[in-house]
Amino acid sequence: MKAAILEQAGKPLVIGEVDIAEPGPHEVLIRTAACGLCHSDLHFIDGAYPHAMPAIPGHEAAGVVISVGSEVRTVKPGDHVVTCLSAFCGHCEFCVTGRMALCLGGDTRRQKEGGARLTRGADKEVVNQMLNLSAFAEKMLVHEHACVAIDKAMPMDRAALLGCAVTTGAGAIFNACKLVPGEAVAIIGCGGVGLAAINAARIAGAGQVIAVDPVPEKRELAKVLGATHVVDAMAPDAAQQIIATSGGGVHHAIEAVGRQASADLAVAVLRRGGTATILGMMPLDCKVGLGAMDLLGGKKLQGAIMGMNHFPVDLPRLVDFYLRGLLDLDTLIAERITLDRINEGFDRMRAGTSARSVIIFDT
């Protein structure tokens, strides 16, 4: 199959041929239909987060099941599926207490079953699979608990966004924050994740949805997706604007960028008893904290990896929201590109002026 390979951090991805194994007992082989470009991939591509090389990035994808392993019971050939990097085992403490997004064991069993899953060349050099998926490729071989079947009426390019940006952003609203209708929420960062959180906050009935971003074009997108107010993140009085707009601070502040300053802003704009939720992948040496008066005021700080999703349940519901016209995924897609233009797409992401680029594969 053709794939975009990360040979060395800080260098452009290379399009090359890769061999993919047949499905092991708990694996699903998928023909990739669409894959979004996510800022999380860029952290690995640019070297901010370490990973074994060579590797195939990509984790926000949708496709069609080609074949399944002997023990797979959740999907079958011909199913349309969305993939998710938070593969779960179903048996550990996190899974049985409903915190499946925290499970780290979902991919362990299949790794023991069949050796290298991706290789290249006559000498069968191992190509590392990134985040259980490696979706910048014409096919994916994943654990059965890393994908879920969806309604075939769902367009594949929109479905791909559910695999990360929407699951993370909407999940933060629905699962991590458990937003109550009428509450005020500030979303800091209006990329794919932040815009999805804004859209979900509107669906959940937030009283005020305050979108915070330095880019005017993204603030305008935020208005389309449900923001009631917008604030320039670079304004010297950004925190004061948010506090004044919300009448003393927001109930929830969601950081969706991955920067120290935006995380600090999320804490600064909370009202008494409010919660700051950090979604972005910050530099590994960053720390976020609450001061003594914050703690005395009952303020809380939490992380929410992948929106603390319950993937098999959440994804079909998000598909239903889209098909019913509640969830706006069309606005999130800035462009549709082919795999050989992937580096151009990441260059636009670095510029930071548009929403999602989505790779469309010839299926």
mmCIF file of C-alpha atoms in Angstrom:
data_model
loop_
_atom_site.group_PDB
_atom_site.id
_atom_site.type_symbol
_atom_site.label_atom_id
_atom_site.label_comp_id
_atom_site.label_asym_id
_atom_site.label_seq_id
_atom_site.Cartn_x
_atom_site.Cartn_y
_atom_site.Cartn_z
ATOM 1 C CA MET A 1 0.000 0.000 0.000
ATOM 2 C CA LYS A 2 0.998 3.638 -0.376
ATOM 3 C CA ALA A 3 1.665 5.542 2.851
ATOM 4 C CA ALA A 4 3.136 8.797 4.159
ATOM 5 C CA ILE A 5 6.194 7.825 6.222
ATOM 6 C CA LEU A 6 7.941 9.871 8.894
ATOM 7 C CA GLU A 7 11.614 8.999 8.407
ATOM 8 C CA GLN A 8 13.058 11.656 10.693
ATOM 9 C CA ALA A 9 11.510 14.240 12.995
ATOM 10 C CA GLY A 10 11.639 17.713 11.526
ATOM 11 C CA LYS A 11 11.669 16.447 7.944
ATOM 12 C CA PRO A 12 8.766 16.229 5.450
ATOM 13 C CA LEU A 13 6.824 12.988 5.234
ATOM 14 C CA VAL A 14 7.886 10.660 2.426
ATOM 15 C CA ILE A 15 5.355 8.860 0.235
ATOM 16 C CA GLY A 16 6.380 5.226 -0.155
ATOM 17 C CA GLU A 17 5.246 1.613 -0.433
ATOM 18 C CA VAL A 18 4.623 -0.365 2.756
ATOM 19 C CA ASP A 19 3.553 -3.983 3.275
ATOM 20 C CA ILE A 20 0.741 -4.626 5.709
ATOM 21 C CA ALA A 21 0.113 -7.941 7.502
ATOM 22 C CA GLU A 22 -3.036 -10.017 7.406
ATOM 23 C CA PRO A 23 -5.371 -9.538 10.392
ATOM 24 C CA GLY A 24 -4.519 -11.437 13.567
ATOM 25 C CA PRO A 25 -7.324 -12.883 15.720
ATOM 26 C CA HIS A 26 -8.370 -9.522 17.228
ATOM 27 C CA GLU A 27 -7.483 -7.276 14.287
ATOM 28 C CA VAL A 28 -9.438 -5.467 11.587
ATOM 29 C CA LEU A 29 -8.055 -4.593 8.148
ATOM 30 C CA ILE A 30 -9.570 -1.363 6.847
ATOM 31 C CA ARG A 31 -9.405 0.394 3.479
ATOM 32 C CA THR A 32 -8.874 4.030 4.402
ATOM 33 C CA ALA A 33 -11.393 6.418 2.854
ATOM 34 C CA ALA A 34 -10.479 9.713 4.538
ATOM 35 C CA CYS A 35 -8.078 10.994 7.184
ATOM 36 C CA GLY A 36 -7.904 14.407 8.817
ATOM 37 C CA LEU A 37 -4.642 16.209 9.519
ATOM 38 C CA CYS A 38 -4.453 16.761 13.272
ATOM 39 C CA HIS A 39 -2.105 18.956 15.277
ATOM 40 C CA SER A 40 -1.251 15.912 17.410
ATOM 41 C CA ASP A 41 0.429 14.380 14.341
ATOM 42 C CA LEU A 42 2.415 17.575 13.905
ATOM 43 C CA HIS A 43 3.849 17.245 17.432
ATOM 44 C CA PHE A 44 5.467 13.957 16.385
ATOM 45 C CA ILE A 45 6.424 15.156 12.903
ATOM 46 C CA ASP A 46 8.164 18.242 14.272
ATOM 47 C CA GLY A 47 9.810 16.281 17.086
ATOM 48 C CA ALA A 48 8.073 17.863 20.089
ATOM 49 C CA TYR A 49 6.984 14.378 21.183
ATOM 50 C CA PRO A 50 9.266 11.339 20.717
ATOM 51 C CA HIS A 51 8.422 8.248 18.666
ATOM 52 C CA ALA A 52 10.324 5.341 17.118
ATOM 53 C CA MET A 53 11.212 5.862 13.429
ATOM 54 C CA PRO A 54 10.367 5.186 10.683
ATOM 55 C CA ALA A 55 6.671 5.502 11.432
ATOM 56 C CA ILE A 56 3.379 6.254 9.735
ATOM 57 C CA PRO A 57 1.419 9.005 11.525
ATOM 58 C CA GLY A 58 -2.303 9.673 11.129
ATOM 59 C CA HIS A 59 -5.086 8.844 13.545
ATOM 60 C CA GLU A 60 -8.274 10.715 12.544
ATOM 61 C CA ALA A 61 -9.747 8.378 9.954
ATOM 62 C CA ALA A 62 -12.717 6.566 8.491
ATOM 63 C CA GLY A 63 -12.837 3.649 6.092
ATOM 64 C CA VAL A 64 -14.403 0.374 5.015
ATOM 65 C CA VAL A 65 -13.635 -2.986 6.616
ATOM 66 C CA ILE A 66 -11.877 -5.368 4.218
ATOM 67 C CA SER A 67 -11.439 -8.384 6.499
ATOM 68 C CA VAL A 68 -11.379 -9.297 10.180
ATOM 69 C CA GLY A 69 -9.547 -11.728 12.460
ATOM 70 C CA SER A 70 -11.032 -14.931 13.802
ATOM 71 C CA GLU A 71 -12.003 -13.459 17.195
ATOM 72 C CA VAL A 72 -13.495 -10.177 15.997
ATOM 73 C CA ARG A 73 -17.184 -9.781 16.841
ATOM 74 C CA THR A 74 -17.846 -6.058 16.701
ATOM 75 C CA VAL A 75 -17.440 -5.310 12.966
ATOM 76 C CA LYS A 76 -17.593 -7.277 9.703
ATOM 77 C CA PRO A 77 -16.370 -6.859 6.105
ATOM 78 C CA GLY A 78 -18.197 -4.063 4.320
ATOM 79 C CA ASP A 79 -18.903 -2.056 7.472
ATOM 80 C CA HIS A 80 -18.129 1.637 7.402
ATOM 81 C CA VAL A 81 -16.037 2.482 10.459
ATOM 82 C CA VAL A 82 -14.414 5.353 12.290
ATOM 83 C CA THR A 83 -11.126 4.613 14.045
ATOM 84 C CA CYS A 84 -9.899 5.912 17.400
ATOM 85 C CA LEU A 85 -6.414 5.985 18.915
ATOM 86 C CA SER A 86 -7.736 5.160 22.397
ATOM 87 C CA ALA A 87 -8.071 1.420 21.833
ATOM 88 C CA PHE A 88 -9.424 -0.203 24.989
ATOM 89 C CA CYS A 89 -9.009 -3.686 26.428
ATOM 90 C CA GLY A 90 -12.380 -3.935 28.167
ATOM 91 C CA HIS A 91 -10.980 -5.673 31.252
ATOM 92 C CA CYS A 92 -8.726 -3.287 33.201
ATOM 93 C CA GLU A 93 -9.601 -0.973 36.090
ATOM 94 C CA PHE A 94 -10.108 1.976 33.753
ATOM 95 C CA CYS A 95 -12.397 0.099 31.377
ATOM 96 C CA VAL A 96 -14.615 -1.474 34.019
ATOM 97 C CA THR A 97 -15.012 1.867 35.811
ATOM 98 C CA GLY A 98 -16.105 3.610 32.609
ATOM 99 C CA ARG A 99 -12.864 5.479 31.872
ATOM 100 C CA MET A 100 -11.995 3.659 28.653
ATOM 101 C CA ALA A 101 -9.986 6.566 27.238
ATOM 102 C CA LEU A 102 -7.372 6.005 29.952
ATOM 103 C CA CYS A 103 -6.805 2.337 29.037
ATOM 104 C CA LEU A 104 -3.310 1.550 27.777
ATOM 105 C CA GLY A 105 -3.831 -2.180 27.230
ATOM 106 C CA GLY A 106 -6.086 -2.263 24.193
ATOM 107 C CA ASP A 107 -3.260 -2.785 21.724
ATOM 108 C CA THR A 108 -1.045 -5.071 23.814
ATOM 109 C CA ARG A 109 -2.776 -8.337 22.984
ATOM 110 C CA ARG A 110 -2.619 -7.938 19.219
ATOM 111 C CA GLN A 111 1.052 -6.946 19.332
ATOM 112 C CA LYS A 112 1.763 -10.315 20.927
ATOM 113 C CA GLU A 113 -0.220 -12.155 18.289
ATOM 114 C CA GLY A 114 1.613 -11.475 15.078
ATOM 115 C CA GLY A 115 4.903 -9.579 15.244
ATOM 116 C CA ALA A 116 5.491 -6.584 12.975
ATOM 117 C CA ARG A 117 2.299 -5.339 11.364
ATOM 118 C CA LEU A 118 3.907 -2.884 8.916
ATOM 119 C CA THR A 119 7.136 -3.530 6.984
ATOM 120 C CA ARG A 120 8.881 -2.365 3.825
ATOM 121 C CA GLY A 121 11.477 -3.534 1.361
ATOM 122 C CA ALA A 122 12.966 -6.934 0.671
ATOM 123 C CA ASP A 123 14.591 -7.037 4.115
ATOM 124 C CA LYS A 124 11.199 -6.420 5.813
ATOM 125 C CA GLU A 125 12.296 -3.330 7.729
ATOM 126 C CA VAL A 126 9.765 -2.614 10.484
ATOM 127 C CA VAL A 127 7.695 0.518 10.010
ATOM 128 C CA ASN A 128 6.341 1.596 13.376
ATOM 129 C CA GLN A 129 2.630 2.036 13.860
ATOM 130 C CA MET A 130 1.750 5.335 15.480
ATOM 131 C CA LEU A 131 -1.063 5.682 18.024
ATOM 132 C CA ASN A 132 -2.411 2.197 17.231
ATOM 133 C CA LEU A 133 -3.576 3.341 13.783
ATOM 134 C CA SER A 134 -1.106 4.824 11.222
ATOM 135 C CA ALA A 135 -3.895 6.239 9.109
ATOM 136 C CA PHE A 136 -1.842 8.204 6.550
ATOM 137 C CA ALA A 137 -1.975 5.087 4.404
ATOM 138 C CA GLU A 138 -4.307 3.367 1.978
ATOM 139 C CA LYS A 139 -5.013 0.641 4.559
ATOM 140 C CA MET A 140 -5.060 0.350 8.357
ATOM 141 C CA LEU A 141 -4.635 -2.730 10.530
ATOM 142 C CA VAL A 142 -6.077 -2.034 13.978
ATOM 143 C CA HIS A 143 -7.350 -3.714 17.122
ATOM 144 C CA GLU A 144 -11.100 -4.325 16.915
ATOM 145 C CA HIS A 145 -11.559 -1.972 19.887
ATOM 146 C CA ALA A 146 -9.950 0.852 17.914
ATOM 147 C CA CYS A 147 -12.853 1.141 15.470
ATOM 148 C CA VAL A 148 -16.633 1.284 15.532
ATOM 149 C CA ALA A 149 -19.231 0.721 12.818
ATOM 150 C CA ILE A 150 -21.317 3.727 11.764
ATOM 151 C CA ASP A 151 -24.359 4.464 9.627
ATOM 152 C CA LYS A 152 -23.415 4.130 5.946
ATOM 153 C CA ALA A 153 -25.342 7.329 5.199
ATOM 154 C CA MET A 154 -22.543 9.265 6.905
ATOM 155 C CA PRO A 155 -20.126 10.905 4.421
ATOM 156 C CA MET A 156 -16.649 9.493 4.969
ATOM 157 C CA ASP A 157 -14.777 12.814 4.976
ATOM 158 C CA ARG A 158 -17.019 14.143 7.720
ATOM 159 C CA ALA A 159 -16.904 10.807 9.569
ATOM 160 C CA ALA A 160 -13.101 10.968 9.738
ATOM 161 C CA LEU A 161 -13.267 14.116 11.867
ATOM 162 C CA LEU A 162 -15.145 12.190 14.520
ATOM 163 C CA GLY A 163 -12.075 10.034 15.104
ATOM 164 C CA CYS A 164 -10.159 12.721 16.995
ATOM 165 C CA ALA A 165 -11.109 16.414 16.768
ATOM 166 C CA VAL A 166 -14.815 15.969 17.378
ATOM 167 C CA THR A 167 -14.474 13.097 19.829
ATOM 168 C CA THR A 168 -12.024 15.211 21.849
ATOM 169 C CA GLY A 169 -13.823 18.549 21.644
ATOM 170 C CA ALA A 170 -17.380 17.309 21.970
ATOM 171 C CA GLY A 171 -16.313 14.692 24.506
ATOM 172 C CA ALA A 172 -14.859 17.420 26.703
ATOM 173 C CA ILE A 173 -18.282 19.080 26.799
ATOM 174 C CA PHE A 174 -20.434 15.984 27.153
ATOM 175 C CA ASN A 175 -18.186 13.668 29.182
ATOM 176 C CA ALA A 176 -15.474 15.598 31.023
ATOM 177 C CA CYS A 177 -17.303 18.846 31.812
ATOM 178 C CA LYS A 178 -20.825 17.432 31.902
ATOM 179 C CA LEU A 179 -21.954 20.921 30.977
ATOM 180 C CA VAL A 180 -25.323 21.932 32.426
ATOM 181 C CA PRO A 181 -27.667 23.960 30.165
ATOM 182 C CA GLY A 182 -27.254 27.657 30.866
ATOM 183 C CA GLU A 183 -23.649 27.474 32.076
ATOM 184 C CA ALA A 184 -20.967 29.721 30.578
ATOM 185 C CA VAL A 185 -18.018 28.122 28.803
ATOM 186 C CA ALA A 186 -14.855 29.601 27.285
ATOM 187 C CA ILE A 187 -13.070 27.621 24.576
ATOM 188 C CA ILE A 188 -9.478 28.755 24.152
ATOM 189 C CA GLY A 189 -8.196 27.821 20.709
ATOM 190 C CA CYS A 190 -10.436 27.515 17.673
ATOM 191 C CA GLY A 191 -8.746 24.746 15.707
ATOM 192 C CA GLY A 192 -10.566 21.522 14.934
ATOM 193 C CA VAL A 193 -10.861 20.453 18.588
ATOM 194 C CA GLY A 194 -11.905 23.873 19.850
ATOM 195 C CA LEU A 195 -14.477 24.367 17.105
ATOM 196 C CA ALA A 196 -15.945 20.942 17.865
ATOM 197 C CA ALA A 197 -16.207 21.917 21.538
ATOM 198 C CA ILE A 198 -17.987 25.131 20.562
ATOM 199 C CA ASN A 199 -20.458 23.203 18.426
ATOM 200 C CA ALA A 200 -21.059 20.699 21.237
ATOM 201 C CA ALA A 201 -21.562 23.491 23.776
ATOM 202 C CA ARG A 202 -24.330 24.878 21.587
ATOM 203 C CA ILE A 203 -25.926 21.416 21.362
ATOM 204 C CA ALA A 204 -25.662 21.046 25.162
ATOM 205 C CA GLY A 205 -27.444 24.358 25.726
ATOM 206 C CA ALA A 206 -24.623 26.488 27.131
ATOM 207 C CA GLY A 207 -25.764 29.951 28.132
ATOM 208 C CA GLN A 208 -22.630 31.643 26.828
ATOM 209 C CA VAL A 209 -20.035 30.167 24.504
ATOM 210 C CA ILE A 210 -16.979 32.429 24.444
ATOM 211 C CA ALA A 211 -14.485 31.578 21.685
ATOM 212 C CA VAL A 212 -10.913 32.766 22.244
ATOM 213 C CA ASP A 213 -8.372 32.775 19.415
ATOM 214 C CA PRO A 214 -5.801 35.204 17.963
ATOM 215 C CA VAL A 215 -6.830 34.556 14.330
ATOM 216 C CA PRO A 216 -9.825 36.597 13.066
ATOM 217 C CA GLU A 217 -10.802 33.929 10.502
ATOM 218 C CA LYS A 218 -11.068 31.302 13.223
ATOM 219 C CA ARG A 219 -13.143 33.598 15.416
ATOM 220 C CA GLU A 220 -15.563 33.970 12.507
ATOM 221 C CA LEU A 221 -15.744 30.176 12.118
ATOM 222 C CA ALA A 222 -16.478 29.972 15.836
ATOM 223 C CA LYS A 223 -19.502 32.223 15.390
ATOM 224 C CA VAL A 224 -20.844 29.945 12.657
ATOM 225 C CA LEU A 225 -20.476 26.928 14.939
ATOM 226 C CA GLY A 226 -22.237 28.467 17.916
ATOM 227 C CA ALA A 227 -20.032 30.981 19.736
ATOM 228 C CA THR A 228 -22.094 33.722 21.353
ATOM 229 C CA HIS A 229 -19.036 35.914 21.959
ATOM 230 C CA VAL A 230 -15.466 36.019 20.614
ATOM 231 C CA VAL A 231 -12.278 37.368 22.162
ATOM 232 C CA ASP A 232 -8.848 37.980 20.641
ATOM 233 C CA ALA A 233 -6.524 35.726 22.651
ATOM 234 C CA MET A 234 -3.661 38.222 22.143
ATOM 235 C CA ALA A 235 -5.557 41.172 23.607
ATOM 236 C CA PRO A 236 -3.816 42.344 26.798
ATOM 237 C CA ASP A 237 -7.168 42.319 28.609
ATOM 238 C CA ALA A 238 -8.430 38.989 27.179
ATOM 239 C CA ALA A 239 -9.026 37.514 30.651
ATOM 240 C CA GLN A 240 -10.850 40.628 31.831
ATOM 241 C CA GLN A 241 -13.060 40.552 28.718
ATOM 242 C CA ILE A 242 -14.059 36.940 29.367
ATOM 243 C CA ILE A 243 -14.731 37.567 33.064
ATOM 244 C CA ALA A 244 -16.826 40.639 32.289
ATOM 245 C CA THR A 245 -18.789 38.918 29.523
ATOM 246 C CA SER A 246 -19.612 35.947 31.739
ATOM 247 C CA GLY A 247 -20.529 38.026 34.773
ATOM 248 C CA GLY A 248 -17.652 37.022 37.000
ATOM 249 C CA GLY A 249 -15.984 34.137 35.204
ATOM 250 C CA VAL A 250 -17.003 31.006 33.338
ATOM 251 C CA HIS A 251 -18.204 27.706 34.740
ATOM 252 C CA HIS A 252 -15.936 25.827 32.317
ATOM 253 C CA ALA A 253 -12.781 26.868 30.474
ATOM 254 C CA ILE A 254 -11.474 24.464 27.855
ATOM 255 C CA GLU A 255 -7.891 24.725 26.613
ATOM 256 C CA ALA A 256 -7.672 23.335 23.075
ATOM 257 C CA VAL A 257 -4.304 24.623 21.869
ATOM 258 C CA GLY A 258 -1.493 23.016 23.846
ATOM 259 C CA ARG A 259 0.304 26.153 25.041
ATOM 260 C CA GLN A 260 1.281 27.318 28.498
ATOM 261 C CA ALA A 261 -0.287 30.752 28.032
ATOM 262 C CA SER A 262 -3.644 29.341 26.951
ATOM 263 C CA ALA A 263 -3.714 26.888 29.865
ATOM 264 C CA ASP A 264 -2.930 29.720 32.296
ATOM 265 C CA LEU A 265 -5.707 31.785 30.703
ATOM 266 C CA ALA A 266 -8.169 28.914 31.189
ATOM 267 C CA VAL A 267 -7.448 28.924 34.920
ATOM 268 C CA ALA A 268 -7.548 32.727 35.153
ATOM 269 C CA VAL A 269 -11.074 33.101 33.748
ATOM 270 C CA LEU A 270 -12.843 30.630 36.050
ATOM 271 C CA ARG A 271 -15.530 31.729 38.460
ATOM 272 C CA ARG A 272 -15.679 30.255 41.958
ATOM 273 C CA GLY A 273 -16.308 26.539 41.638
ATOM 274 C CA GLY A 274 -15.384 26.531 37.951
ATOM 275 C CA THR A 275 -13.386 23.854 36.137
ATOM 276 C CA ALA A 276 -10.504 24.232 33.663
ATOM 277 C CA THR A 277 -10.151 21.306 31.254
ATOM 278 C CA ILE A 278 -6.877 20.898 29.370
ATOM 279 C CA LEU A 279 -7.134 19.138 25.999
ATOM 280 C CA GLY A 280 -4.082 20.362 24.104
ATOM 281 C CA MET A 281 -0.764 18.499 23.920
ATOM 282 C CA MET A 282 1.477 21.021 25.662
ATOM 283 C CA PRO A 283 5.273 20.893 25.582
ATOM 284 C CA LEU A 284 6.422 18.118 27.881
ATOM 285 C CA ASP A 285 8.057 20.488 30.369
ATOM 286 C CA CYS A 286 4.907 22.598 30.900
ATOM 287 C CA LYS A 287 3.030 22.651 34.191
ATOM 288 C CA VAL A 288 -0.418 24.075 34.946
ATOM 289 C CA GLY A 289 -1.566 24.841 38.468
ATOM 290 C CA LEU A 290 -4.080 26.422 40.800
ATOM 291 C CA GLY A 291 -3.100 29.029 43.348
ATOM 292 C CA ALA A 292 -4.100 28.998 47.007
ATOM 293 C CA MET A 293 -7.038 31.359 46.446
ATOM 294 C CA ASP A 294 -8.185 29.268 43.462
ATOM 295 C CA LEU A 295 -8.345 26.225 45.713
ATOM 296 C CA LEU A 296 -10.144 28.136 48.442
ATOM 297 C CA GLY A 297 -12.623 29.200 45.785
ATOM 298 C CA GLY A 298 -13.373 25.594 44.851
ATOM 299 C CA LYS A 299 -11.840 25.823 41.405
ATOM 300 C CA LYS A 300 -10.784 22.600 39.681
ATOM 301 C CA LEU A 301 -8.254 21.593 37.027
ATOM 302 C CA GLN A 302 -8.449 18.412 34.950
ATOM 303 C CA GLY A 303 -7.109 16.737 31.860
ATOM 304 C CA ALA A 304 -9.407 14.969 29.423
ATOM 305 C CA ILE A 305 -7.497 12.808 26.966
ATOM 306 C CA MET A 306 -9.555 12.240 23.817
ATOM 307 C CA GLY A 307 -12.480 13.943 25.541
ATOM 308 C CA MET A 308 -12.719 11.022 28.013
ATOM 309 C CA ASN A 309 -14.746 9.287 25.322
ATOM 310 C CA HIS A 310 -16.800 6.109 25.455
ATOM 311 C CA PHE A 311 -15.981 5.460 21.832
ATOM 312 C CA PRO A 312 -18.409 2.638 20.901
ATOM 313 C CA VAL A 313 -21.297 4.631 22.347
ATOM 314 C CA ASP A 314 -20.260 8.217 21.602
ATOM 315 C CA LEU A 315 -19.400 7.802 17.912
ATOM 316 C CA PRO A 316 -22.771 6.500 16.666
ATOM 317 C CA ARG A 317 -24.443 9.301 18.638
ATOM 318 C CA LEU A 318 -22.219 11.933 17.021
ATOM 319 C CA VAL A 319 -23.042 10.465 13.608
ATOM 320 C CA ASP A 320 -26.726 10.740 14.493
ATOM 321 C CA PHE A 321 -26.230 14.368 15.563
ATOM 322 C CA TYR A 322 -24.700 15.112 12.155
ATOM 323 C CA LEU A 323 -27.383 13.309 10.164
ATOM 324 C CA ARG A 324 -30.072 15.174 12.133
ATOM 325 C CA GLY A 325 -28.427 18.519 11.398
ATOM 326 C CA LEU A 326 -27.308 19.247 14.977
ATOM 327 C CA LEU A 327 -23.567 18.729 14.551
ATOM 328 C CA ASP A 328 -21.909 20.933 11.917
ATOM 329 C CA LEU A 329 -18.939 19.079 10.469
ATOM 330 C CA ASP A 330 -19.060 20.702 7.032
ATOM 331 C CA THR A 331 -17.733 24.013 8.372
ATOM 332 C CA LEU A 332 -14.750 22.269 9.977
ATOM 333 C CA ILE A 333 -13.296 21.102 6.644
ATOM 334 C CA ALA A 334 -11.147 23.776 5.037
ATOM 335 C CA GLU A 335 -9.865 21.623 2.161
ATOM 336 C CA ARG A 336 -9.805 18.115 0.757
ATOM 337 C CA ILE A 337 -6.430 16.931 -0.541
ATOM 338 C CA THR A 338 -4.730 13.803 -1.869
ATOM 339 C CA LEU A 339 -2.076 11.890 0.077
ATOM 340 C CA ASP A 340 0.781 13.301 -2.024
ATOM 341 C CA ARG A 341 -0.121 16.827 -0.844
ATOM 342 C CA ILE A 342 0.108 15.964 2.851
ATOM 343 C CA ASN A 343 3.169 18.123 3.543
ATOM 344 C CA GLU A 344 1.390 21.133 2.037
ATOM 345 C CA GLY A 345 -1.495 20.470 4.398
ATOM 346 C CA PHE A 346 0.788 20.461 7.428
ATOM 347 C CA ASP A 347 2.434 23.681 6.218
ATOM 348 C CA ARG A 348 -1.000 25.323 6.247
ATOM 349 C CA MET A 349 -1.575 23.936 9.738
ATOM 350 C CA ARG A 350 1.656 25.546 10.917
ATOM 351 C CA ALA A 351 0.413 28.857 9.485
ATOM 352 C CA GLY A 352 -2.635 28.440 11.729
ATOM 353 C CA THR A 353 -5.212 30.290 9.650
ATOM 354 C CA SER A 354 -7.655 27.534 8.646
ATOM 355 C CA ALA A 355 -9.552 24.588 10.073
ATOM 356 C CA ARG A 356 -9.170 20.926 9.032
ATOM 357 C CA SER A 357 -7.471 19.539 5.942
ATOM 358 C CA VAL A 358 -8.764 16.071 5.058
ATOM 359 C CA ILE A 359 -6.995 13.523 2.875
ATOM 360 C CA ILE A 360 -9.357 11.741 0.516
ATOM 361 C CA PHE A 361 -8.240 8.288 -0.660
ATOM 362 C CA ASP A 362 -9.365 6.643 -3.875
ATOM 363 C CA THR A 363 -11.655 3.857 -2.622
#
